[in-house]
């Protein structure tokens, strides 16, 4: 990163902020796309609205190519509406968050998010914008800002965040009953309150003083009352409660609900298992491991069955790390790496390597741990784990570090 020193004094907090700001909408592996609420004046076509919902569902299902097709068709019918462009960018974002981290996908995301901003801003400049034009403008600026933050571009990130907040607040002023917009505003409120050092100064200068409790309040309202962003807001709250607030009971409620609603998403089931581990509900944790394996048994495709088995091993290794059973954790992680699938499941290459590095750090074998972190940095596709590797190279994690459970 360009200027990592500002956060070096707070390794756990900085890691959580930087990684979660990218993967929160990420962390579900399919998330942060459910922004669409009641149709705006530019979205009165019921068929078109249903097509957007269909495309969003395809993203959650990790059927990215099919989602691409849906949103491109929407754009072809409404070339001056930012909605289709926004969700097309979310397909690319989801590919990145799911581990498909490659230069072409990065460039694709940047092109698509910039196109969304251009389309929405044009409507604003022409004074024909409705509330949802500001909604998509704010969402696109926010995603671009988070991407810049991951690169260490602090100033440009916060300039984008400032513009995003203005657009989202304008949306709320135009439509005070819109609960979906609280996902973006609540996320900004919460995270700006958690920042420190030079980043906190920038929030005072460019945005507003963050309010953690107000952010959580807005997010909980969105989780319970939003129409289309409720699922993603629950995912945001799940990651906040599990990795930042360490309120494991609330994390368990959310992960269980999401796991039930999306039974084909291994990430939610994994995080449910981590919640059980953190609550020391070990019988329930073991049941979750068995459920992951049963999904593999029931899978119709070999690569899908292997994906579920890798997640079961990954959860078992996470448990071992929290228990200080570092050798046992490495054994499970190496089993994952014996049968990699870079085409269909790339995240289960870089992230097991990160956790092997963690296992050596927890054993105070810093040199060996750093070797694995550097291996991730040198990978062609680091699946997003390269950002955590950079932070872990600055200092080892402690045995209760919540990111052992990531």
mmCIF file of C-alpha atoms in Angstrom:
data_model
loop_
_atom_site.group_PDB
_atom_site.id
_atom_site.type_symbol
_atom_site.label_atom_id
_atom_site.label_comp_id
_atom_site.label_asym_id
_atom_site.label_seq_id
_atom_site.Cartn_x
_atom_site.Cartn_y
_atom_site.Cartn_z
ATOM 1 C CA UNK A 1 0.000 0.000 0.000
ATOM 2 C CA UNK A 2 1.146 3.575 -0.591
ATOM 3 C CA UNK A 3 0.967 4.744 3.014
ATOM 4 C CA UNK A 4 0.388 1.935 5.481
ATOM 5 C CA UNK A 5 2.136 3.595 8.423
ATOM 6 C CA UNK A 6 -0.921 5.526 9.557
ATOM 7 C CA UNK A 7 -2.633 2.317 10.615
ATOM 8 C CA UNK A 8 0.342 0.271 11.710
ATOM 9 C CA UNK A 9 -0.280 1.081 15.355
ATOM 10 C CA UNK A 10 -3.662 -0.648 15.196
ATOM 11 C CA UNK A 11 -3.048 -3.861 13.211
ATOM 12 C CA UNK A 12 -6.277 -5.641 14.131
ATOM 13 C CA UNK A 13 -8.463 -2.573 13.551
ATOM 14 C CA UNK A 14 -6.739 -1.574 10.331
ATOM 15 C CA UNK A 15 -6.934 -5.103 8.968
ATOM 16 C CA UNK A 16 -10.616 -5.310 9.793
ATOM 17 C CA UNK A 17 -11.410 -1.966 8.219
ATOM 18 C CA UNK A 18 -9.447 -2.467 5.032
ATOM 19 C CA UNK A 19 -10.444 -6.053 4.404
ATOM 20 C CA UNK A 20 -14.062 -5.707 5.465
ATOM 21 C CA UNK A 21 -14.556 -2.445 3.583
ATOM 22 C CA UNK A 22 -13.789 -4.445 0.465
ATOM 23 C CA UNK A 23 -15.303 -7.807 1.334
ATOM 24 C CA UNK A 24 -18.301 -6.798 3.436
ATOM 25 C CA UNK A 25 -20.352 -6.444 0.436
ATOM 26 C CA UNK A 26 -17.982 -9.292 -0.085
ATOM 27 C CA UNK A 27 -17.826 -11.365 2.478
ATOM 28 C CA UNK A 28 -20.849 -13.374 1.472
ATOM 29 C CA UNK A 29 -19.034 -14.164 -1.757
ATOM 30 C CA UNK A 30 -22.145 -13.110 -3.617
ATOM 31 C CA UNK A 31 -23.261 -9.965 -1.905
ATOM 32 C CA UNK A 32 -24.045 -6.280 -1.873
ATOM 33 C CA UNK A 33 -26.126 -6.175 -4.894
ATOM 34 C CA UNK A 34 -29.611 -6.038 -3.407
ATOM 35 C CA UNK A 35 -30.007 -2.301 -3.572
ATOM 36 C CA UNK A 36 -33.069 -2.074 -5.772
ATOM 37 C CA UNK A 37 -36.187 -0.999 -3.869
ATOM 38 C CA UNK A 38 -39.526 0.165 -5.248
ATOM 39 C CA UNK A 39 -39.190 1.207 -8.882
ATOM 40 C CA UNK A 40 -38.276 4.833 -9.445
ATOM 41 C CA UNK A 41 -40.080 6.876 -12.097
ATOM 42 C CA UNK A 42 -37.465 5.608 -14.525
ATOM 43 C CA UNK A 43 -38.148 2.008 -13.520
ATOM 44 C CA UNK A 44 -41.927 1.697 -13.815
ATOM 45 C CA UNK A 45 -41.767 -1.211 -16.255
ATOM 46 C CA UNK A 46 -42.740 -4.195 -14.089
ATOM 47 C CA UNK A 47 -41.083 -6.636 -16.477
ATOM 48 C CA UNK A 48 -37.838 -4.697 -16.371
ATOM 49 C CA UNK A 49 -37.960 -4.529 -12.582
ATOM 50 C CA UNK A 50 -38.439 -8.304 -12.436
ATOM 51 C CA UNK A 51 -35.460 -8.738 -14.738
ATOM 52 C CA UNK A 52 -33.295 -6.758 -12.315
ATOM 53 C CA UNK A 53 -34.446 -8.972 -9.451
ATOM 54 C CA UNK A 54 -33.681 -12.027 -11.565
ATOM 55 C CA UNK A 55 -30.174 -10.729 -12.260
ATOM 56 C CA UNK A 56 -29.558 -10.016 -8.577
ATOM 57 C CA UNK A 57 -30.577 -13.576 -7.723
ATOM 58 C CA UNK A 58 -28.153 -14.912 -10.341
ATOM 59 C CA UNK A 59 -25.334 -12.984 -8.685
ATOM 60 C CA UNK A 60 -26.137 -14.517 -5.305
ATOM 61 C CA UNK A 61 -26.093 -17.888 -7.064
ATOM 62 C CA UNK A 62 -22.633 -17.111 -8.480
ATOM 63 C CA UNK A 63 -24.002 -17.469 -12.012
ATOM 64 C CA UNK A 64 -22.044 -14.465 -13.177
ATOM 65 C CA UNK A 65 -22.234 -15.009 -16.928
ATOM 66 C CA UNK A 66 -26.007 -15.383 -16.797
ATOM 67 C CA UNK A 67 -26.263 -12.227 -14.689
ATOM 68 C CA UNK A 68 -24.103 -10.381 -17.226
ATOM 69 C CA UNK A 69 -26.556 -11.344 -19.950
ATOM 70 C CA UNK A 70 -29.571 -10.139 -17.963
ATOM 71 C CA UNK A 71 -28.110 -6.739 -17.132
ATOM 72 C CA UNK A 72 -26.772 -6.145 -20.631
ATOM 73 C CA UNK A 73 -30.274 -6.792 -21.953
ATOM 74 C CA UNK A 74 -31.680 -4.279 -19.450
ATOM 75 C CA UNK A 75 -29.131 -1.698 -20.579
ATOM 76 C CA UNK A 76 -30.023 -2.259 -24.226
ATOM 77 C CA UNK A 77 -33.630 -1.322 -23.403
ATOM 78 C CA UNK A 78 -32.825 1.616 -21.064
ATOM 79 C CA UNK A 79 -29.480 3.038 -22.117
ATOM 80 C CA UNK A 80 -29.891 6.243 -20.099
ATOM 81 C CA UNK A 81 -30.879 4.496 -16.824
ATOM 82 C CA UNK A 82 -28.021 3.811 -14.369
ATOM 83 C CA UNK A 83 -29.640 0.727 -12.789
ATOM 84 C CA UNK A 84 -28.472 -1.829 -15.343
ATOM 85 C CA UNK A 85 -24.968 -0.365 -15.430
ATOM 86 C CA UNK A 86 -24.734 -0.445 -11.641
ATOM 87 C CA UNK A 87 -25.680 -4.097 -11.360
ATOM 88 C CA UNK A 88 -23.401 -5.005 -14.246
ATOM 89 C CA UNK A 89 -20.557 -3.473 -12.217
ATOM 90 C CA UNK A 90 -21.723 -5.536 -9.246
ATOM 91 C CA UNK A 91 -21.254 -8.700 -11.284
ATOM 92 C CA UNK A 92 -17.590 -7.763 -11.697
ATOM 93 C CA UNK A 93 -17.309 -6.809 -8.012
ATOM 94 C CA UNK A 94 -18.754 -10.155 -7.042
ATOM 95 C CA UNK A 95 -16.250 -11.990 -9.213
ATOM 96 C CA UNK A 96 -13.455 -10.183 -7.355
ATOM 97 C CA UNK A 97 -14.993 -10.854 -3.956
ATOM 98 C CA UNK A 98 -15.458 -14.530 -4.816
ATOM 99 C CA UNK A 99 -11.761 -14.906 -5.478
ATOM 100 C CA UNK A 100 -11.602 -14.365 -9.240
ATOM 101 C CA UNK A 101 -8.957 -11.677 -8.852
ATOM 102 C CA UNK A 102 -7.290 -11.086 -12.202
ATOM 103 C CA UNK A 103 -6.165 -7.957 -14.091
ATOM 104 C CA UNK A 104 -8.963 -8.287 -16.694
ATOM 105 C CA UNK A 105 -11.621 -8.526 -13.974
ATOM 106 C CA UNK A 106 -10.159 -5.546 -12.120
ATOM 107 C CA UNK A 107 -10.208 -3.462 -15.299
ATOM 108 C CA UNK A 108 -13.710 -4.652 -16.092
ATOM 109 C CA UNK A 109 -14.941 -3.508 -12.700
ATOM 110 C CA UNK A 110 -13.268 -0.109 -13.031
ATOM 111 C CA UNK A 111 -14.745 0.447 -16.498
ATOM 112 C CA UNK A 112 -18.222 -0.603 -15.433
ATOM 113 C CA UNK A 113 -18.324 1.447 -12.223
ATOM 114 C CA UNK A 114 -17.068 4.537 -14.058
ATOM 115 C CA UNK A 115 -19.746 4.035 -16.705
ATOM 116 C CA UNK A 116 -22.421 3.874 -13.989
ATOM 117 C CA UNK A 117 -21.185 7.134 -12.488
ATOM 118 C CA UNK A 118 -21.189 8.824 -15.907
ATOM 119 C CA UNK A 119 -24.747 7.725 -16.705
ATOM 120 C CA UNK A 120 -26.149 8.790 -13.326
ATOM 121 C CA UNK A 121 -24.220 12.077 -13.258
ATOM 122 C CA UNK A 122 -25.477 12.940 -16.741
ATOM 123 C CA UNK A 123 -29.062 12.672 -15.494
ATOM 124 C CA UNK A 124 -28.210 14.883 -12.539
ATOM 125 C CA UNK A 125 -26.555 17.472 -14.796
ATOM 126 C CA UNK A 126 -29.580 17.498 -17.100
ATOM 127 C CA UNK A 127 -31.824 18.027 -14.039
ATOM 128 C CA UNK A 128 -33.940 14.987 -14.848
ATOM 129 C CA UNK A 129 -32.662 12.805 -11.987
ATOM 130 C CA UNK A 130 -35.078 11.043 -9.640
ATOM 131 C CA UNK A 131 -34.238 9.635 -6.220
ATOM 132 C CA UNK A 132 -32.910 6.394 -7.636
ATOM 133 C CA UNK A 133 -30.500 8.166 -9.963
ATOM 134 C CA UNK A 134 -28.923 9.648 -6.826
ATOM 135 C CA UNK A 135 -29.165 6.227 -5.193
ATOM 136 C CA UNK A 136 -27.152 4.519 -7.918
ATOM 137 C CA UNK A 137 -24.756 7.452 -8.160
ATOM 138 C CA UNK A 138 -24.046 7.221 -4.432
ATOM 139 C CA UNK A 139 -23.705 3.458 -4.576
ATOM 140 C CA UNK A 140 -21.276 3.558 -7.495
ATOM 141 C CA UNK A 141 -19.164 6.300 -5.916
ATOM 142 C CA UNK A 142 -19.078 4.327 -2.673
ATOM 143 C CA UNK A 143 -17.867 1.164 -4.375
ATOM 144 C CA UNK A 144 -15.207 3.075 -6.281
ATOM 145 C CA UNK A 145 -14.112 4.722 -3.038
ATOM 146 C CA UNK A 146 -13.743 1.377 -1.279
ATOM 147 C CA UNK A 147 -11.718 0.068 -4.183
ATOM 148 C CA UNK A 148 -9.394 3.080 -3.938
ATOM 149 C CA UNK A 149 -9.050 2.549 -0.192
ATOM 150 C CA UNK A 150 -7.922 -1.024 -0.747
ATOM 151 C CA UNK A 151 -5.113 0.329 -2.921
ATOM 152 C CA UNK A 152 -4.072 2.724 -0.148
ATOM 153 C CA UNK A 153 -5.291 5.800 -2.020
ATOM 154 C CA UNK A 154 -6.640 7.480 1.107
ATOM 155 C CA UNK A 155 -7.381 10.957 -0.244
ATOM 156 C CA UNK A 156 -9.122 9.901 -3.446
ATOM 157 C CA UNK A 157 -11.082 7.307 -1.475
ATOM 158 C CA UNK A 158 -12.470 9.872 0.934
ATOM 159 C CA UNK A 159 -13.235 12.393 -1.785
ATOM 160 C CA UNK A 160 -15.308 9.706 -3.471
ATOM 161 C CA UNK A 161 -16.899 8.790 -0.144
ATOM 162 C CA UNK A 162 -17.840 12.421 0.450
ATOM 163 C CA UNK A 163 -19.585 12.608 -2.928
ATOM 164 C CA UNK A 164 -21.259 9.254 -2.285
ATOM 165 C CA UNK A 165 -22.702 10.425 1.033
ATOM 166 C CA UNK A 166 -24.051 13.595 -0.578
ATOM 167 C CA UNK A 167 -25.787 11.578 -3.289
ATOM 168 C CA UNK A 168 -27.262 9.078 -0.820
ATOM 169 C CA UNK A 169 -28.507 11.847 1.457
ATOM 170 C CA UNK A 170 -30.122 13.552 -1.541
ATOM 171 C CA UNK A 171 -31.845 10.265 -2.345
ATOM 172 C CA UNK A 172 -33.165 10.079 1.224
ATOM 173 C CA UNK A 173 -34.347 13.688 1.142
ATOM 174 C CA UNK A 174 -36.265 12.989 -2.057
ATOM 175 C CA UNK A 175 -37.683 9.720 -0.681
ATOM 176 C CA UNK A 176 -37.674 9.742 3.165
ATOM 177 C CA UNK A 177 -39.405 6.357 3.334
ATOM 178 C CA UNK A 178 -36.620 4.593 1.453
ATOM 179 C CA UNK A 179 -35.132 2.126 3.941
ATOM 180 C CA UNK A 180 -32.804 0.518 1.392
ATOM 181 C CA UNK A 181 -30.598 3.617 1.254
ATOM 182 C CA UNK A 182 -29.824 3.169 4.961
ATOM 183 C CA UNK A 183 -27.461 0.336 4.026
ATOM 184 C CA UNK A 184 -24.997 2.765 2.446
ATOM 185 C CA UNK A 185 -25.456 5.603 4.924
ATOM 186 C CA UNK A 186 -25.331 3.289 7.937
ATOM 187 C CA UNK A 187 -22.181 1.589 6.660
ATOM 188 C CA UNK A 188 -20.438 4.955 6.258
ATOM 189 C CA UNK A 189 -21.574 6.095 9.721
ATOM 190 C CA UNK A 190 -20.230 2.949 11.341
ATOM 191 C CA UNK A 191 -16.897 2.731 9.561
ATOM 192 C CA UNK A 192 -15.967 6.400 9.756
ATOM 193 C CA UNK A 193 -16.434 6.132 13.523
ATOM 194 C CA UNK A 194 -13.961 3.229 13.626
ATOM 195 C CA UNK A 195 -11.173 4.955 11.735
ATOM 196 C CA UNK A 196 -8.136 6.457 13.443
ATOM 197 C CA UNK A 197 -5.148 8.704 12.806
ATOM 198 C CA UNK A 198 -4.934 10.417 9.439
ATOM 199 C CA UNK A 199 -8.046 8.619 8.228
ATOM 200 C CA UNK A 200 -10.113 9.999 11.099
ATOM 201 C CA UNK A 201 -8.845 13.492 10.294
ATOM 202 C CA UNK A 202 -10.018 13.033 6.720
ATOM 203 C CA UNK A 203 -13.501 12.059 7.896
ATOM 204 C CA UNK A 204 -13.727 15.313 9.855
ATOM 205 C CA UNK A 205 -12.450 17.281 6.882
ATOM 206 C CA UNK A 206 -14.425 15.650 4.094
ATOM 207 C CA UNK A 207 -17.434 13.894 5.590
ATOM 208 C CA UNK A 208 -18.790 14.166 9.085
ATOM 209 C CA UNK A 209 -18.033 12.763 12.497
ATOM 210 C CA UNK A 210 -18.842 9.073 12.388
ATOM 211 C CA UNK A 211 -21.301 7.618 14.843
ATOM 212 C CA UNK A 212 -20.935 3.891 15.436
ATOM 213 C CA UNK A 213 -24.232 3.441 17.274
ATOM 214 C CA UNK A 214 -26.152 5.507 14.747
ATOM 215 C CA UNK A 215 -24.596 3.447 11.976
ATOM 216 C CA UNK A 216 -25.654 0.201 13.641
ATOM 217 C CA UNK A 217 -29.149 1.612 14.190
ATOM 218 C CA UNK A 218 -29.530 2.466 10.497
ATOM 219 C CA UNK A 219 -28.177 -0.910 9.437
ATOM 220 C CA UNK A 220 -30.578 -2.759 11.718
ATOM 221 C CA UNK A 221 -33.516 -0.759 10.332
ATOM 222 C CA UNK A 222 -32.434 -1.653 6.793
ATOM 223 C CA UNK A 223 -31.978 -5.304 7.749
ATOM 224 C CA UNK A 224 -35.542 -5.480 9.087
ATOM 225 C CA UNK A 225 -37.433 -3.060 6.834
ATOM 226 C CA UNK A 226 -35.591 -2.661 3.533
ATOM 227 C CA UNK A 227 -37.149 -4.294 0.507
ATOM 228 C CA UNK A 228 -34.212 -5.303 -1.630
ATOM 229 C CA UNK A 229 -31.130 -4.564 0.464
ATOM 230 C CA UNK A 230 -32.254 -6.441 3.589
ATOM 231 C CA UNK A 231 -30.178 -9.539 2.824
ATOM 232 C CA UNK A 232 -26.994 -7.636 2.152
ATOM 233 C CA UNK A 233 -27.499 -5.438 5.188
ATOM 234 C CA UNK A 234 -27.739 -8.596 7.277
ATOM 235 C CA UNK A 235 -24.469 -9.733 5.739
ATOM 236 C CA UNK A 236 -22.850 -6.398 6.592
ATOM 237 C CA UNK A 237 -24.068 -6.660 10.176
ATOM 238 C CA UNK A 238 -22.938 -10.280 10.404
ATOM 239 C CA UNK A 239 -19.378 -9.322 9.541
ATOM 240 C CA UNK A 240 -19.428 -6.297 11.843
ATOM 241 C CA UNK A 241 -20.671 -8.338 14.790
ATOM 242 C CA UNK A 242 -18.354 -11.278 14.124
ATOM 243 C CA UNK A 243 -15.104 -9.487 13.260
ATOM 244 C CA UNK A 244 -15.328 -6.002 14.782
ATOM 245 C CA UNK A 245 -17.873 -5.825 17.601
ATOM 246 C CA UNK A 246 -17.325 -9.484 18.511
ATOM 247 C CA UNK A 247 -20.963 -9.820 19.508
ATOM 248 C CA UNK A 248 -21.108 -13.491 18.653
ATOM 249 C CA UNK A 249 -24.721 -14.082 19.673
ATOM 250 C CA UNK A 250 -25.942 -11.508 17.146
ATOM 251 C CA UNK A 251 -23.542 -12.930 14.571
ATOM 252 C CA UNK A 252 -24.992 -16.392 15.128
ATOM 253 C CA UNK A 253 -28.574 -15.180 14.636
ATOM 254 C CA UNK A 254 -27.663 -13.499 11.352
ATOM 255 C CA UNK A 255 -25.465 -16.291 9.996
ATOM 256 C CA UNK A 256 -28.119 -18.898 10.820
ATOM 257 C CA UNK A 257 -30.818 -16.882 9.095
ATOM 258 C CA UNK A 258 -28.718 -16.247 6.001
ATOM 259 C CA UNK A 259 -27.584 -19.866 5.894
ATOM 260 C CA UNK A 260 -31.201 -20.978 5.925
ATOM 261 C CA UNK A 261 -32.264 -18.468 3.261
ATOM 262 C CA UNK A 262 -29.322 -19.273 0.963
ATOM 263 C CA UNK A 263 -28.518 -22.970 1.459
ATOM 264 C CA UNK A 264 -26.323 -23.075 -1.662
ATOM 265 C CA UNK A 265 -23.965 -20.409 -0.315
ATOM 266 C CA UNK A 266 -21.120 -22.096 1.613
ATOM 267 C CA UNK A 267 -19.888 -18.812 3.045
ATOM 268 C CA UNK A 268 -22.941 -18.253 5.243
ATOM 269 C CA UNK A 269 -22.746 -21.802 6.593
ATOM 270 C CA UNK A 270 -19.018 -21.350 7.266
ATOM 271 C CA UNK A 271 -19.652 -18.132 9.210
ATOM 272 C CA UNK A 272 -22.389 -19.871 11.170
ATOM 273 C CA UNK A 273 -19.777 -22.442 12.153
ATOM 274 C CA UNK A 274 -17.330 -19.688 13.169
ATOM 275 C CA UNK A 275 -20.067 -18.100 15.299
ATOM 276 C CA UNK A 276 -20.551 -21.407 17.110
ATOM 277 C CA UNK A 277 -16.788 -21.685 17.662
ATOM 278 C CA UNK A 278 -16.598 -18.191 19.135
ATOM 279 C CA UNK A 279 -19.520 -18.976 21.441
ATOM 280 C CA UNK A 280 -17.826 -22.254 22.453
ATOM 281 C CA UNK A 281 -20.871 -24.175 21.211
ATOM 282 C CA UNK A 282 -18.702 -26.982 19.936
ATOM 283 C CA UNK A 283 -21.432 -29.590 19.404
ATOM 284 C CA UNK A 284 -23.239 -27.157 17.117
ATOM 285 C CA UNK A 285 -19.961 -26.377 15.353
ATOM 286 C CA UNK A 286 -19.397 -30.075 14.621
ATOM 287 C CA UNK A 287 -22.950 -30.357 13.309
ATOM 288 C CA UNK A 288 -22.220 -27.467 10.930
ATOM 289 C CA UNK A 289 -19.126 -29.258 9.626
ATOM 290 C CA UNK A 290 -21.250 -32.336 8.980
ATOM 291 C CA UNK A 291 -23.854 -30.229 7.171
ATOM 292 C CA UNK A 292 -21.171 -28.815 4.889
ATOM 293 C CA UNK A 293 -19.991 -32.318 4.063
ATOM 294 C CA UNK A 294 -23.547 -33.519 3.485
ATOM 295 C CA UNK A 295 -24.022 -30.758 0.911
ATOM 296 C CA UNK A 296 -21.021 -32.182 -0.900
ATOM 297 C CA UNK A 297 -22.502 -35.677 -0.822
ATOM 298 C CA UNK A 298 -25.740 -34.348 -2.316
ATOM 299 C CA UNK A 299 -24.058 -32.234 -5.013
ATOM 300 C CA UNK A 300 -24.666 -33.322 -8.584
ATOM 301 C CA UNK A 301 -21.354 -31.996 -9.915
ATOM 302 C CA UNK A 302 -17.925 -33.172 -8.849
ATOM 303 C CA UNK A 303 -16.507 -29.646 -8.630
ATOM 304 C CA UNK A 304 -19.423 -28.535 -6.445
ATOM 305 C CA UNK A 305 -18.969 -31.503 -4.119
ATOM 306 C CA UNK A 306 -15.274 -30.660 -3.820
ATOM 307 C CA UNK A 307 -16.115 -27.030 -3.002
ATOM 308 C CA UNK A 308 -18.279 -28.049 -0.043
ATOM 309 C CA UNK A 309 -15.589 -30.432 1.231
ATOM 310 C CA UNK A 310 -12.989 -27.665 1.057
ATOM 311 C CA UNK A 311 -15.215 -25.398 3.128
ATOM 312 C CA UNK A 312 -15.711 -28.168 5.694
ATOM 313 C CA UNK A 313 -11.939 -28.596 5.982
ATOM 314 C CA UNK A 314 -11.493 -24.823 6.133
ATOM 315 C CA UNK A 315 -13.956 -24.589 9.037
ATOM 316 C CA UNK A 316 -12.255 -27.459 10.859
ATOM 317 C CA UNK A 317 -8.880 -25.763 10.413
ATOM 318 C CA UNK A 318 -10.314 -22.509 11.727
ATOM 319 C CA UNK A 319 -11.495 -24.317 14.836
ATOM 320 C CA UNK A 320 -8.048 -25.846 15.288
ATOM 321 C CA UNK A 321 -6.380 -22.430 15.053
ATOM 322 C CA UNK A 322 -8.657 -20.958 17.719
ATOM 323 C CA UNK A 323 -7.850 -23.966 19.922
ATOM 324 C CA UNK A 324 -4.108 -23.524 19.401
ATOM 325 C CA UNK A 325 -3.900 -26.828 17.491
ATOM 326 C CA UNK A 326 -1.709 -25.333 14.806
ATOM 327 C CA UNK A 327 -0.251 -28.584 13.484
ATOM 328 C CA UNK A 328 -3.726 -30.069 13.069
ATOM 329 C CA UNK A 329 -4.888 -26.878 11.324
ATOM 330 C CA UNK A 330 -2.026 -27.102 8.848
ATOM 331 C CA UNK A 331 -2.907 -30.708 8.108
ATOM 332 C CA UNK A 332 -6.450 -29.767 7.107
ATOM 333 C CA UNK A 333 -5.361 -26.727 5.117
ATOM 334 C CA UNK A 334 -2.823 -28.776 3.193
ATOM 335 C CA UNK A 335 -5.553 -31.247 2.288
ATOM 336 C CA UNK A 336 -7.428 -28.343 0.688
ATOM 337 C CA UNK A 337 -4.334 -27.368 -1.265
ATOM 338 C CA UNK A 338 -3.781 -30.931 -2.488
ATOM 339 C CA UNK A 339 -6.862 -30.602 -4.716
ATOM 340 C CA UNK A 340 -7.069 -26.962 -5.818
ATOM 341 C CA UNK A 341 -9.626 -25.688 -8.303
ATOM 342 C CA UNK A 342 -8.414 -22.326 -9.618
ATOM 343 C CA UNK A 343 -11.219 -22.208 -12.182
ATOM 344 C CA UNK A 344 -14.238 -22.740 -9.922
ATOM 345 C CA UNK A 345 -12.981 -22.132 -6.370
ATOM 346 C CA UNK A 346 -9.881 -19.880 -6.461
ATOM 347 C CA UNK A 347 -10.379 -18.407 -2.983
ATOM 348 C CA UNK A 348 -9.629 -21.836 -1.483
ATOM 349 C CA UNK A 349 -6.018 -21.512 -2.595
ATOM 350 C CA UNK A 350 -4.837 -18.153 -1.311
ATOM 351 C CA UNK A 351 -6.859 -18.131 1.900
ATOM 352 C CA UNK A 352 -5.651 -21.555 3.127
ATOM 353 C CA UNK A 353 -2.105 -20.312 2.507
ATOM 354 C CA UNK A 354 -2.837 -17.254 4.636
ATOM 355 C CA UNK A 355 -4.092 -19.482 7.437
ATOM 356 C CA UNK A 356 -1.031 -21.711 7.260
ATOM 357 C CA UNK A 357 0.988 -18.540 7.739
ATOM 358 C CA UNK A 358 -1.219 -17.658 10.697
ATOM 359 C CA UNK A 359 -0.580 -21.083 12.217
ATOM 360 C CA UNK A 360 3.159 -20.425 12.230
ATOM 361 C CA UNK A 361 2.654 -16.925 13.616
ATOM 362 C CA UNK A 362 0.619 -18.387 16.471
ATOM 363 C CA UNK A 363 3.523 -20.754 17.161
ATOM 364 C CA UNK A 364 5.872 -17.721 17.243
ATOM 365 C CA UNK A 365 7.585 -18.951 14.064
ATOM 366 C CA UNK A 366 7.476 -15.541 12.451
ATOM 367 C CA UNK A 367 9.917 -16.326 9.658
ATOM 368 C CA UNK A 368 7.862 -19.299 8.443
ATOM 369 C CA UNK A 369 4.623 -17.326 8.676
ATOM 370 C CA UNK A 370 6.041 -14.466 6.623
ATOM 371 C CA UNK A 371 7.127 -16.958 3.967
ATOM 372 C CA UNK A 372 3.493 -17.940 3.381
ATOM 373 C CA UNK A 373 2.288 -14.324 3.388
ATOM 374 C CA UNK A 374 4.871 -13.502 0.744
ATOM 375 C CA UNK A 375 3.766 -16.535 -1.272
ATOM 376 C CA UNK A 376 0.264 -15.047 -1.380
ATOM 377 C CA UNK A 377 1.602 -11.659 -2.442
ATOM 378 C CA UNK A 378 3.430 -13.313 -5.321
ATOM 379 C CA UNK A 379 0.389 -15.229 -6.568
ATOM 380 C CA UNK A 380 -1.107 -14.282 -9.901
ATOM 381 C CA UNK A 381 -4.545 -14.512 -8.304
ATOM 382 C CA UNK A 382 -4.403 -13.695 -4.613
ATOM 383 C CA UNK A 383 -8.226 -13.794 -4.351
ATOM 384 C CA UNK A 384 -8.163 -10.671 -2.191
ATOM 385 C CA UNK A 385 -6.028 -12.391 0.453
ATOM 386 C CA UNK A 386 -3.073 -10.282 -0.680
ATOM 387 C CA UNK A 387 -4.465 -7.313 1.264
ATOM 388 C CA UNK A 388 -4.503 -9.263 4.517
ATOM 389 C CA UNK A 389 -1.058 -10.662 3.703
ATOM 390 C CA UNK A 390 0.321 -7.116 3.525
ATOM 391 C CA UNK A 391 -1.037 -6.319 6.958
ATOM 392 C CA UNK A 392 0.197 -9.572 8.491
ATOM 393 C CA UNK A 393 3.677 -8.868 7.155
ATOM 394 C CA UNK A 394 3.662 -5.682 9.230
ATOM 395 C CA UNK A 395 3.043 -7.590 12.440
ATOM 396 C CA UNK A 396 1.880 -11.002 13.686
ATOM 397 C CA UNK A 397 -1.677 -11.609 14.831
ATOM 398 C CA UNK A 398 -2.541 -12.606 18.378
ATOM 399 C CA UNK A 399 -4.198 -15.834 19.367
ATOM 400 C CA UNK A 400 -7.621 -14.191 19.834
ATOM 401 C CA UNK A 401 -7.449 -12.126 16.646
ATOM 402 C CA UNK A 402 -10.957 -12.311 15.132
ATOM 403 C CA UNK A 403 -9.486 -12.642 11.647
ATOM 404 C CA UNK A 404 -8.415 -16.172 12.471
ATOM 405 C CA UNK A 405 -12.078 -16.855 11.750
ATOM 406 C CA UNK A 406 -12.153 -15.177 8.351
#
